[in-house]
Amino acid sequence: MTPALEPLRRIAAYAVARDGEGRVLLVRASSRSGTPGVWSLPGGAVDHGEDPNHTVVRETAAETGLSVAVSGLRDVLADMRSLPHRGVTIHTDRLIYSVSIRGGNLIDRVGHPTDLARWHTLEEAERLRLRPFTAAALGLPAASADLRPEEVPDFPSFYAYRGPDGLHRAQRFAAYAIATDPYENLLLTKISPGYPGAGCWHLPGGGTDYGEQPGTALIRELVEETGQQGRLVELLGVASHRDAASLGPEGYPIDWHGVRAFYRVVVDNPSPVMIHDVGGSTDEAKWWPLKEVAEIAADRLTEVTAEALRAARLI
């Protein structure tokens, strides 16, 4: 049986890098890690307020000695992993990026959580013990399984803690929808009074639950906020925003860092809009004709909504 462990959440970013021969770059976990000898993509935790694009560049350089440039977002996925030696169970939202090599030389590291960085063909990689998320990113079967809790821990999607400066901090991963219907309408929600961005139009969606995949969370949130049944079509991008002194219903300033994945979603059979999560952050939901979306004033859209609509070329 897995012992009772403290639940934690984190967001992390990883690199899929290939050389001129098509080999993929992998790093090996050292004896200082919870899975010594297991290989994974280079990468690591997103620091508070850090853009995940910067994380993957920084972590790849630290673990491999190579300088990389981000060329695109490949996938976003989540998993749970129990680490009894540390007394914790960790839910990690993982952002997988394609990168190109700019220069540098492979290094071996002593006394760090990863100790080797090597290029491997996919055939070689398939014979290695791979972290499950790495195998999934490379389209390979997982040769090793992470220890998982028997039950999903009870842990809020939003959790604020005191930082070293005494100000509360919160890092949250969320999933949002560019949701359209067959009649060229876009579904938007309005933020309730008392919440950051109150009165602004926002994308339907919200924070993911512990142990929940982003796509699953998004379809759930769409029903809770608008009463619509959606179909996930594609991942469009990831937005990272920080508000160093956000004010919400908690009543005190929070140094807030939100990392949001946004997806294209189709509602094939739209129904009358209905907000099931009464008293939450959604005050109103409305279908907007696509031709009118570009006319919404910039200060009436949340930052992530404007970024997502630009990525979808709707404004």
mmCIF file of C-alpha atoms in Angstrom:
data_model
loop_
_atom_site.group_PDB
_atom_site.id
_atom_site.type_symbol
_atom_site.label_atom_id
_atom_site.label_comp_id
_atom_site.label_asym_id
_atom_site.label_seq_id
_atom_site.Cartn_x
_atom_site.Cartn_y
_atom_site.Cartn_z
ATOM 1 C CA MET A 1 0.000 0.000 0.000
ATOM 2 C CA THR A 2 1.158 3.543 -0.714
ATOM 3 C CA PRO A 3 1.581 5.411 2.598
ATOM 4 C CA ALA A 4 -0.299 8.651 3.259
ATOM 5 C CA LEU A 5 1.762 11.339 1.593
ATOM 6 C CA GLU A 6 1.552 15.127 1.476
ATOM 7 C CA PRO A 7 -0.018 16.263 -1.830
ATOM 8 C CA LEU A 8 1.820 18.897 -3.854
ATOM 9 C CA ARG A 9 1.282 20.484 -7.278
ATOM 10 C CA ARG A 10 3.740 21.925 -9.740
ATOM 11 C CA ILE A 11 4.010 23.034 -13.352
ATOM 12 C CA ALA A 12 6.977 21.922 -15.449
ATOM 13 C CA ALA A 13 8.288 22.376 -19.001
ATOM 14 C CA TYR A 14 10.326 19.937 -21.104
ATOM 15 C CA ALA A 15 12.245 19.889 -24.372
ATOM 16 C CA VAL A 16 12.056 17.490 -27.315
ATOM 17 C CA ALA A 17 15.346 18.127 -29.119
ATOM 18 C CA ARG A 18 16.741 16.199 -32.091
ATOM 19 C CA ASP A 19 20.165 16.290 -33.678
ATOM 20 C CA GLY A 20 21.088 16.069 -37.369
ATOM 21 C CA GLU A 21 20.798 12.281 -37.235
ATOM 22 C CA GLY A 22 17.291 12.362 -35.782
ATOM 23 C CA ARG A 23 18.370 11.272 -32.309
ATOM 24 C CA VAL A 24 16.515 12.614 -29.268
ATOM 25 C CA LEU A 25 18.140 14.242 -26.254
ATOM 26 C CA LEU A 26 17.509 12.526 -22.905
ATOM 27 C CA VAL A 27 18.803 12.976 -19.359
ATOM 28 C CA ARG A 28 19.321 10.292 -16.700
ATOM 29 C CA ALA A 29 18.088 10.593 -13.123
ATOM 30 C CA SER A 30 20.885 10.260 -10.563
ATOM 31 C CA SER A 31 20.939 8.543 -7.171
ATOM 32 C CA ARG A 32 19.761 11.863 -5.698
ATOM 33 C CA SER A 33 16.387 11.488 -7.422
ATOM 34 C CA GLY A 34 13.430 9.286 -6.603
ATOM 35 C CA THR A 35 13.922 7.195 -9.755
ATOM 36 C CA PRO A 36 17.691 6.667 -10.190
ATOM 37 C CA GLY A 37 18.713 5.362 -13.610
ATOM 38 C CA VAL A 38 15.450 6.376 -15.296
ATOM 39 C CA TRP A 39 15.666 8.598 -18.394
ATOM 40 C CA SER A 40 13.485 11.553 -19.290
ATOM 41 C CA LEU A 41 13.281 14.653 -21.444
ATOM 42 C CA PRO A 42 15.381 17.576 -20.179
ATOM 43 C CA GLY A 43 13.356 20.145 -18.288
ATOM 44 C CA GLY A 44 11.929 20.952 -14.893
ATOM 45 C CA ALA A 45 9.720 23.058 -12.686
ATOM 46 C CA VAL A 46 8.410 26.461 -13.746
ATOM 47 C CA ASP A 47 9.477 29.044 -11.177
ATOM 48 C CA HIS A 48 6.869 31.408 -9.785
ATOM 49 C CA GLY A 49 6.158 34.079 -12.390
ATOM 50 C CA GLU A 50 8.389 32.446 -15.009
ATOM 51 C CA ASP A 51 7.219 31.972 -18.587
ATOM 52 C CA PRO A 52 7.373 28.212 -19.398
ATOM 53 C CA ASN A 53 9.213 29.080 -22.634
ATOM 54 C CA HIS A 54 12.018 30.444 -20.493
ATOM 55 C CA THR A 55 11.858 27.473 -18.134
ATOM 56 C CA VAL A 56 12.531 24.924 -20.850
ATOM 57 C CA VAL A 57 15.504 26.905 -22.160
ATOM 58 C CA ARG A 58 16.960 27.421 -18.664
ATOM 59 C CA GLU A 59 16.468 23.834 -17.497
ATOM 60 C CA THR A 60 17.795 22.284 -20.705
ATOM 61 C CA ALA A 61 20.963 24.372 -20.458
ATOM 62 C CA ALA A 62 21.447 23.423 -16.797
ATOM 63 C CA GLU A 63 20.894 19.687 -17.361
ATOM 64 C CA THR A 64 22.674 19.223 -20.694
ATOM 65 C CA GLY A 65 25.046 22.146 -21.332
ATOM 66 C CA LEU A 66 23.195 22.981 -24.555
ATOM 67 C CA SER A 67 21.556 26.250 -25.525
ATOM 68 C CA VAL A 68 18.172 25.756 -27.199
ATOM 69 C CA ALA A 69 15.468 27.864 -28.823
ATOM 70 C CA VAL A 70 11.777 26.999 -28.504
ATOM 71 C CA SER A 71 10.209 26.250 -31.881
ATOM 72 C CA GLY A 72 6.716 25.139 -30.850
ATOM 73 C CA LEU A 73 4.368 23.620 -28.290
ATOM 74 C CA ARG A 74 3.816 19.889 -28.750
ATOM 75 C CA ASP A 75 1.509 18.814 -25.936
ATOM 76 C CA VAL A 76 0.232 19.494 -22.438
ATOM 77 C CA LEU A 77 -0.445 16.600 -20.087
ATOM 78 C CA ALA A 78 -0.649 15.805 -16.383
ATOM 79 C CA ASP A 79 0.297 12.945 -14.098
ATOM 80 C CA MET A 80 0.547 11.974 -10.448
ATOM 81 C CA ARG A 81 3.685 10.527 -8.901
ATOM 82 C CA SER A 82 4.257 9.308 -5.341
ATOM 83 C CA LEU A 83 7.696 9.805 -3.778
ATOM 84 C CA PRO A 84 7.637 7.981 -0.416
ATOM 85 C CA HIS A 85 11.290 8.829 0.284
ATOM 86 C CA ARG A 86 10.265 12.501 0.272
ATOM 87 C CA GLY A 87 6.879 11.943 1.915
ATOM 88 C CA VAL A 88 4.957 13.549 -0.966
ATOM 89 C CA THR A 89 2.660 12.838 -3.897
ATOM 90 C CA ILE A 90 3.080 15.322 -6.747
ATOM 91 C CA HIS A 91 0.615 16.282 -9.476
ATOM 92 C CA THR A 92 2.602 17.784 -12.358
ATOM 93 C CA ASP A 93 1.188 19.670 -15.311
ATOM 94 C CA ARG A 94 3.784 19.105 -18.035
ATOM 95 C CA LEU A 95 4.278 21.367 -21.044
ATOM 96 C CA ILE A 96 6.183 19.641 -23.852
ATOM 97 C CA TYR A 97 8.015 21.879 -26.340
ATOM 98 C CA SER A 98 9.923 21.262 -29.557
ATOM 99 C CA VAL A 99 13.305 23.004 -29.478
ATOM 100 C CA SER A 100 16.279 23.516 -31.782
ATOM 101 C CA ILE A 101 19.913 23.437 -30.670
ATOM 102 C CA ARG A 102 21.777 26.761 -30.793
ATOM 103 C CA GLY A 103 25.113 25.522 -29.460
ATOM 104 C CA GLY A 104 27.020 24.251 -26.447
ATOM 105 C CA ASN A 105 28.486 20.888 -25.423
ATOM 106 C CA LEU A 106 26.971 17.979 -23.517
ATOM 107 C CA ILE A 107 27.986 17.882 -19.869
ATOM 108 C CA ASP A 108 27.884 15.271 -17.109
ATOM 109 C CA ARG A 109 26.819 16.526 -13.686
ATOM 110 C CA VAL A 110 27.870 15.279 -10.258
ATOM 111 C CA GLY A 111 25.685 15.749 -7.204
ATOM 112 C CA HIS A 112 22.576 16.834 -9.114
ATOM 113 C CA PRO A 113 19.170 15.148 -9.675
ATOM 114 C CA THR A 114 20.269 14.298 -13.251
ATOM 115 C CA ASP A 115 23.817 13.140 -13.975
ATOM 116 C CA LEU A 116 24.014 12.282 -17.696
ATOM 117 C CA ALA A 117 22.751 13.825 -20.943
ATOM 118 C CA ARG A 118 22.952 11.726 -24.119
ATOM 119 C CA TRP A 119 21.582 11.514 -27.657
ATOM 120 C CA HIS A 120 19.594 8.340 -28.396
ATOM 121 C CA THR A 121 17.850 6.930 -31.435
ATOM 122 C CA LEU A 122 14.209 6.047 -30.825
ATOM 123 C CA GLU A 123 15.172 2.374 -31.012
ATOM 124 C CA GLU A 124 17.747 2.910 -28.260
ATOM 125 C CA ALA A 125 15.337 4.995 -26.219
ATOM 126 C CA GLU A 126 12.706 2.263 -26.365
ATOM 127 C CA ARG A 127 15.128 -0.072 -24.556
ATOM 128 C CA LEU A 128 15.739 2.422 -21.741
ATOM 129 C CA ARG A 129 13.746 2.863 -18.552
ATOM 130 C CA LEU A 130 11.748 5.957 -19.449
ATOM 131 C CA ARG A 131 9.539 8.199 -17.368
ATOM 132 C CA PRO A 132 5.967 7.617 -18.599
ATOM 133 C CA PHE A 133 5.512 11.237 -19.773
ATOM 134 C CA THR A 134 8.729 10.983 -21.792
ATOM 135 C CA ALA A 135 7.638 7.756 -23.460
ATOM 136 C CA ALA A 136 4.271 9.325 -24.284
ATOM 137 C CA ALA A 137 5.919 12.430 -25.762
ATOM 138 C CA LEU A 138 8.101 10.248 -28.005
ATOM 139 C CA GLY A 139 5.327 7.834 -28.975
ATOM 140 C CA LEU A 140 7.031 4.916 -27.189
ATOM 141 C CA PRO A 141 5.744 2.356 -24.686
ATOM 142 C CA ALA A 142 6.732 3.193 -21.102
ATOM 143 C CA ALA A 143 9.405 0.788 -19.834
ATOM 144 C CA SER A 144 9.027 1.954 -16.220
ATOM 145 C CA ALA A 145 6.002 3.093 -14.250
ATOM 146 C CA ASP A 146 5.921 5.843 -11.660
ATOM 147 C CA LEU A 147 4.539 4.942 -8.250
ATOM 148 C CA ARG A 148 1.030 6.403 -8.077
ATOM 149 C CA PRO A 149 -1.293 6.926 -5.112
ATOM 150 C CA GLU A 150 -4.208 4.506 -4.823
ATOM 151 C CA GLU A 151 -6.590 7.433 -4.325
ATOM 152 C CA VAL A 152 -6.460 10.969 -5.671
ATOM 153 C CA PRO A 153 -5.576 13.300 -2.765
ATOM 154 C CA ASP A 154 -7.969 16.080 -1.810
ATOM 155 C CA PHE A 155 -6.154 19.225 -2.891
ATOM 156 C CA PRO A 156 -7.514 22.576 -4.126
ATOM 157 C CA SER A 157 -6.804 23.801 -7.660
ATOM 158 C CA PHE A 158 -6.021 27.166 -6.058
ATOM 159 C CA TYR A 159 -3.670 27.291 -3.085
ATOM 160 C CA ALA A 160 -1.940 30.424 -1.768
ATOM 161 C CA TYR A 161 1.108 30.247 0.510
ATOM 162 C CA ARG A 162 3.300 32.874 2.135
ATOM 163 C CA GLY A 163 6.407 33.750 0.136
ATOM 164 C CA PRO A 164 9.739 34.895 1.602
ATOM 165 C CA ASP A 165 8.542 38.519 1.465
ATOM 166 C CA GLY A 166 5.416 37.737 3.492
ATOM 167 C CA LEU A 167 3.094 38.195 0.502
ATOM 168 C CA HIS A 168 0.898 35.252 -0.380
ATOM 169 C CA ARG A 169 1.763 33.508 -3.652
ATOM 170 C CA ALA A 170 -0.296 31.229 -5.861
ATOM 171 C CA GLN A 171 0.618 29.339 -9.027
ATOM 172 C CA ARG A 172 -2.289 27.787 -10.878
ATOM 173 C CA PHE A 173 -2.655 25.702 -14.012
ATOM 174 C CA ALA A 174 -5.896 26.063 -15.960
ATOM 175 C CA ALA A 175 -7.440 25.100 -19.291
ATOM 176 C CA TYR A 176 -9.660 27.346 -21.427
ATOM 177 C CA ALA A 177 -11.696 26.966 -24.608
ATOM 178 C CA ILE A 178 -12.017 28.843 -27.853
ATOM 179 C CA ALA A 179 -15.494 27.329 -28.143
ATOM 180 C CA THR A 180 -17.503 27.782 -31.335
ATOM 181 C CA ASP A 181 -20.762 26.349 -32.649
ATOM 182 C CA PRO A 182 -21.781 25.402 -36.232
ATOM 183 C CA TYR A 183 -23.371 28.836 -36.678
ATOM 184 C CA GLU A 184 -20.169 30.910 -36.416
ATOM 185 C CA ASN A 185 -20.647 31.981 -32.803
ATOM 186 C CA LEU A 186 -18.034 32.143 -30.033
ATOM 187 C CA LEU A 187 -18.858 31.343 -26.410
ATOM 188 C CA LEU A 188 -17.567 33.812 -23.804
ATOM 189 C CA THR A 189 -18.154 34.182 -20.080
ATOM 190 C CA LYS A 190 -18.174 37.313 -17.919
ATOM 191 C CA ILE A 191 -16.211 37.396 -14.654
ATOM 192 C CA SER A 192 -18.239 37.943 -11.492
ATOM 193 C CA PRO A 193 -17.823 40.962 -9.195
ATOM 194 C CA GLY A 194 -15.163 40.477 -6.525
ATOM 195 C CA TYR A 195 -12.878 38.421 -8.773
ATOM 196 C CA PRO A 196 -9.797 39.673 -10.653
ATOM 197 C CA GLY A 197 -10.961 40.983 -14.026
ATOM 198 C CA ALA A 198 -14.518 41.513 -12.805
ATOM 199 C CA GLY A 199 -16.833 42.563 -15.628
ATOM 200 C CA CYS A 200 -14.468 41.440 -18.382
ATOM 201 C CA TRP A 201 -15.274 38.796 -20.954
ATOM 202 C CA HIS A 202 -13.317 35.615 -20.493
ATOM 203 C CA LEU A 203 -12.926 32.179 -22.065
ATOM 204 C CA PRO A 204 -14.934 29.329 -20.540
ATOM 205 C CA GLY A 205 -12.742 27.022 -18.499
ATOM 206 C CA GLY A 206 -10.808 27.084 -15.257
ATOM 207 C CA GLY A 207 -8.360 25.402 -12.938
ATOM 208 C CA THR A 208 -7.733 21.689 -13.273
ATOM 209 C CA ASP A 209 -8.320 19.350 -10.349
ATOM 210 C CA TYR A 210 -5.579 17.253 -8.763
ATOM 211 C CA GLY A 211 -4.991 14.186 -10.948
ATOM 212 C CA GLU A 212 -7.057 15.592 -13.817
ATOM 213 C CA GLN A 213 -5.933 15.900 -17.454
ATOM 214 C CA PRO A 214 -6.285 19.401 -18.976
ATOM 215 C CA GLY A 215 -8.696 18.316 -21.711
ATOM 216 C CA THR A 216 -10.937 16.465 -19.280
ATOM 217 C CA ALA A 217 -10.958 19.477 -16.958
ATOM 218 C CA LEU A 218 -11.893 21.811 -19.786
ATOM 219 C CA ILE A 219 -14.902 19.776 -20.919
ATOM 220 C CA ARG A 220 -16.055 19.570 -17.279
ATOM 221 C CA GLU A 221 -15.660 23.320 -16.759
ATOM 222 C CA LEU A 222 -17.539 24.054 -19.974
ATOM 223 C CA VAL A 223 -20.574 22.203 -18.637
ATOM 224 C CA GLU A 224 -20.328 23.773 -15.172
ATOM 225 C CA GLU A 225 -19.992 27.322 -16.477
ATOM 226 C CA THR A 226 -22.234 27.315 -19.525
ATOM 227 C CA GLY A 227 -24.193 24.040 -19.718
ATOM 228 C CA GLN A 228 -22.629 23.205 -23.112
ATOM 229 C CA GLN A 229 -21.281 19.823 -24.190
ATOM 230 C CA GLY A 230 -18.072 20.380 -26.146
ATOM 231 C CA ARG A 231 -15.712 18.365 -28.326
ATOM 232 C CA LEU A 232 -11.966 18.947 -27.938
ATOM 233 C CA VAL A 233 -10.346 19.619 -31.329
ATOM 234 C CA GLU A 234 -6.779 20.859 -30.798
ATOM 235 C CA LEU A 235 -4.337 22.514 -28.444
ATOM 236 C CA LEU A 236 -3.720 26.096 -29.573
ATOM 237 C CA GLY A 237 -1.150 27.355 -27.092
ATOM 238 C CA VAL A 238 -0.173 28.243 -23.550
ATOM 239 C CA ALA A 239 -0.307 31.659 -21.888
ATOM 240 C CA SER A 240 1.626 32.666 -18.767
ATOM 241 C CA HIS A 241 0.594 35.757 -16.816
ATOM 242 C CA ARG A 242 1.613 37.166 -13.460
ATOM 243 C CA ASP A 243 -0.247 39.700 -11.334
ATOM 244 C CA ALA A 244 2.071 40.610 -8.473
ATOM 245 C CA ALA A 245 -0.735 41.903 -6.218
ATOM 246 C CA SER A 246 -4.021 40.410 -7.380
ATOM 247 C CA LEU A 247 -7.127 41.135 -5.313
ATOM 248 C CA GLY A 248 -9.933 38.598 -5.256
ATOM 249 C CA PRO A 249 -12.568 37.226 -2.877
ATOM 250 C CA GLU A 250 -9.819 36.225 -0.411
ATOM 251 C CA GLY A 251 -9.626 39.891 0.591
ATOM 252 C CA TYR A 252 -5.852 40.214 0.643
ATOM 253 C CA PRO A 253 -3.223 40.714 -2.117
ATOM 254 C CA ILE A 254 -1.854 37.593 -3.773
ATOM 255 C CA ASP A 255 1.195 37.375 -6.025
ATOM 256 C CA TRP A 256 -0.630 35.366 -8.685
ATOM 257 C CA HIS A 257 0.951 33.342 -11.495
ATOM 258 C CA GLY A 258 -1.414 31.655 -13.922
ATOM 259 C CA VAL A 259 -0.337 29.209 -16.633
ATOM 260 C CA ARG A 260 -3.245 28.517 -18.987
ATOM 261 C CA ALA A 261 -3.542 26.088 -21.872
ATOM 262 C CA PHE A 262 -6.136 27.066 -24.450
ATOM 263 C CA TYR A 263 -7.845 24.689 -26.843
ATOM 264 C CA ARG A 264 -10.134 24.829 -29.823
ATOM 265 C CA VAL A 265 -13.477 23.276 -28.836
ATOM 266 C CA VAL A 266 -16.577 22.682 -30.967
ATOM 267 C CA VAL A 267 -20.073 22.619 -29.477
ATOM 268 C CA ASP A 268 -21.923 20.607 -32.121
ATOM 269 C CA ASN A 269 -25.379 20.988 -30.569
ATOM 270 C CA PRO A 270 -25.533 24.294 -28.683
ATOM 271 C CA SER A 271 -28.212 24.604 -26.026
ATOM 272 C CA PRO A 272 -29.503 27.556 -24.000
ATOM 273 C CA VAL A 273 -26.652 28.877 -21.885
ATOM 274 C CA MET A 274 -26.979 27.890 -18.232
ATOM 275 C CA ILE A 275 -24.503 28.597 -15.411
ATOM 276 C CA HIS A 276 -24.489 25.593 -13.070
ATOM 277 C CA ASP A 277 -21.676 26.871 -10.834
ATOM 278 C CA VAL A 278 -23.823 29.569 -9.214
ATOM 279 C CA GLY A 279 -21.913 31.942 -6.946
ATOM 280 C CA GLY A 280 -18.579 31.233 -8.598
ATOM 281 C CA SER A 281 -16.332 33.350 -10.783
ATOM 282 C CA THR A 282 -18.703 33.264 -13.805
ATOM 283 C CA ASP A 283 -21.407 35.916 -13.772
ATOM 284 C CA GLU A 284 -22.757 35.539 -17.322
ATOM 285 C CA ALA A 285 -22.198 33.447 -20.453
ATOM 286 C CA LYS A 286 -23.098 34.429 -23.992
ATOM 287 C CA TRP A 287 -22.714 33.298 -27.585
ATOM 288 C CA TRP A 288 -21.121 36.081 -29.660
ATOM 289 C CA PRO A 289 -21.276 36.186 -33.470
ATOM 290 C CA LEU A 290 -17.693 35.788 -34.647
ATOM 291 C CA LYS A 291 -17.956 38.951 -36.739
ATOM 292 C CA GLU A 292 -18.655 40.940 -33.550
ATOM 293 C CA VAL A 293 -15.823 39.517 -31.443
ATOM 294 C CA ALA A 294 -13.205 41.828 -32.953
ATOM 295 C CA GLU A 295 -15.381 44.794 -31.952
ATOM 296 C CA ILE A 296 -15.227 44.039 -28.214
ATOM 297 C CA ALA A 297 -13.160 46.762 -26.548
ATOM 298 C CA ALA A 298 -9.699 45.620 -25.471
ATOM 299 C CA ASP A 299 -10.332 46.616 -21.857
ATOM 300 C CA ARG A 300 -13.418 44.362 -21.801
ATOM 301 C CA LEU A 301 -11.357 41.227 -22.468
ATOM 302 C CA THR A 302 -9.108 39.437 -19.989
ATOM 303 C CA GLU A 303 -5.443 39.202 -20.918
ATOM 304 C CA VAL A 304 -5.504 35.455 -21.573
ATOM 305 C CA THR A 305 -8.675 35.807 -23.674
ATOM 306 C CA ALA A 306 -7.108 38.436 -25.925
ATOM 307 C CA GLU A 307 -3.964 36.317 -26.325
ATOM 308 C CA ALA A 308 -5.955 33.189 -27.148
ATOM 309 C CA LEU A 309 -8.198 35.005 -29.645
ATOM 310 C CA ARG A 310 -5.136 36.382 -31.400
ATOM 311 C CA ALA A 311 -3.632 32.904 -31.584
ATOM 312 C CA ALA A 312 -6.888 31.655 -33.106
ATOM 313 C CA ARG A 313 -6.881 34.681 -35.475
ATOM 314 C CA LEU A 314 -10.279 35.841 -34.276
ATOM 315 C CA ILE A 315 -9.133 39.375 -33.441
#
